[in-house]
Amino acid sequence: MFLTGKLAELATAGRNFMTHVAQNGALFQQVKNINENNAAQLFQLDEMVGKRTDADLAQAAVDIKLSEVAIQASAQVINQLRNVSLLNFLT
């Protein structure tokens, strides 16, 4: 009787232990997944910041100069169109 009772207690303790091991395993997997997601998000954020801050200054200067030339050309065309009148074509 005594040993039978102790065997039942031991079986219950074993089941409880396995339940806790399974719960810990599930929690570990959740933490692992969260860490992997955080690492992926950190990589994406680093790429986004790098694209914004790693500017090629020479290319930026060229782009600004080209934009300036385009704006000047547009202003000249607008100025010429302002001076156009139907009388210019009739004479």
Tab-separated table of C-alpha atoms in Angstrom:
chain	number	residue	atom	x	y	z
A	1	MET	CA	0.000	0.000	0.000
A	2	PHE	CA	2.669	2.435	0.945
A	3	LEU	CA	4.658	1.792	-2.237
A	4	THR	CA	1.528	1.896	-4.384
A	5	GLY	CA	0.677	5.335	-2.989
A	6	LYS	CA	4.210	6.555	-3.596
A	7	LEU	CA	4.130	5.225	-7.176
A	8	ALA	CA	0.892	7.145	-7.817
A	9	GLU	CA	2.484	10.321	-6.386
A	10	LEU	CA	5.547	9.763	-8.531
A	11	ALA	CA	3.416	9.292	-11.665
A	12	THR	CA	1.500	12.495	-10.891
A	13	ALA	CA	4.755	14.360	-10.302
A	14	GLY	CA	6.096	13.032	-13.611
A	15	ARG	CA	3.008	14.219	-15.488
A	16	ASN	CA	3.230	17.633	-13.818
A	17	PHE	CA	6.897	17.842	-14.702
A	18	MET	CA	6.203	17.013	-18.351
A	19	THR	CA	3.412	19.602	-18.442
A	20	HIS	CA	5.812	22.265	-17.156
A	21	VAL	CA	8.494	21.196	-19.613
A	22	ALA	CA	6.009	21.482	-22.477
A	23	GLN	CA	4.873	24.930	-21.289
A	24	ASN	CA	8.477	26.102	-21.004
A	25	GLY	CA	9.180	24.778	-24.488
A	26	ALA	CA	6.200	26.686	-25.893
A	27	LEU	CA	7.302	29.884	-24.136
A	28	PHE	CA	10.848	29.398	-25.395
A	29	GLN	CA	9.562	29.054	-28.959
A	30	GLN	CA	7.509	32.251	-28.585
A	31	VAL	CA	10.546	34.155	-27.301
A	32	LYS	CA	12.660	32.756	-30.136
A	33	ASN	CA	10.075	33.840	-32.728
A	34	ILE	CA	9.835	37.323	-31.199
A	35	ASN	CA	13.630	37.657	-31.270
A	36	GLU	CA	13.734	36.602	-34.924
A	37	ASN	CA	10.990	39.114	-35.804
A	38	ASN	CA	12.803	41.863	-33.914
A	39	ALA	CA	16.042	41.067	-35.728
A	40	ALA	CA	14.258	41.225	-39.097
A	41	GLN	CA	12.633	44.553	-38.194
A	42	LEU	CA	15.986	45.946	-37.033
A	43	PHE	CA	17.554	44.944	-40.347
A	44	GLN	CA	14.754	46.633	-42.296
A	45	LEU	CA	15.016	49.792	-40.194
A	46	ASP	CA	18.788	49.881	-40.693
A	47	GLU	CA	18.255	49.642	-44.452
A	48	MET	CA	15.664	52.436	-44.393
A	49	VAL	CA	17.907	54.720	-42.337
A	50	GLY	CA	20.882	53.895	-44.533
A	51	LYS	CA	18.994	54.862	-47.663
A	52	ARG	CA	18.160	58.211	-46.099
A	53	THR	CA	21.542	59.030	-44.584
A	54	ASP	CA	24.079	57.437	-46.930
A	55	ALA	CA	23.707	60.128	-49.561
A	56	ASP	CA	26.257	60.390	-52.328
A	57	LEU	CA	27.150	64.073	-52.059
A	58	ALA	CA	28.551	64.298	-55.580
A	59	GLN	CA	25.372	62.798	-57.050
A	60	ALA	CA	23.249	65.101	-54.886
A	61	ALA	CA	25.172	68.136	-56.189
A	62	VAL	CA	24.682	66.986	-59.791
A	63	ASP	CA	20.964	66.414	-59.199
A	64	ILE	CA	20.580	69.876	-57.671
A	65	LYS	CA	22.423	71.484	-60.592
A	66	LEU	CA	20.258	69.614	-63.119
A	67	SER	CA	17.130	70.711	-61.271
A	68	GLU	CA	18.373	74.295	-61.303
A	69	VAL	CA	18.978	74.156	-65.070
A	70	ALA	CA	15.513	72.669	-65.638
A	71	ILE	CA	13.892	75.410	-63.552
A	72	GLN	CA	15.786	78.109	-65.464
A	73	ALA	CA	14.746	76.609	-68.798
A	74	SER	CA	11.115	76.480	-67.668
A	75	ALA	CA	11.284	80.099	-66.563
A	76	GLN	CA	12.660	81.136	-69.959
A	77	VAL	CA	9.916	79.284	-71.813
A	78	ILE	CA	7.251	80.852	-69.593
A	79	ASN	CA	8.753	84.288	-70.157
A	80	GLN	CA	8.785	83.762	-73.938
A	81	LEU	CA	5.188	82.539	-73.914
A	82	ARG	CA	4.143	85.605	-71.977
A	83	ASN	CA	5.504	87.806	-74.761
A	84	VAL	CA	3.733	85.881	-77.518
A	85	SER	CA	0.695	87.550	-78.990
A	86	LEU	CA	-1.496	86.959	-82.007
A	87	LEU	CA	-0.148	90.208	-83.474
A	88	ASN	CA	3.307	88.610	-83.765
A	89	PHE	CA	1.870	86.085	-86.202
A	90	LEU	CA	-0.253	88.545	-88.229
A	91	THR	CA	2.582	90.830	-89.241
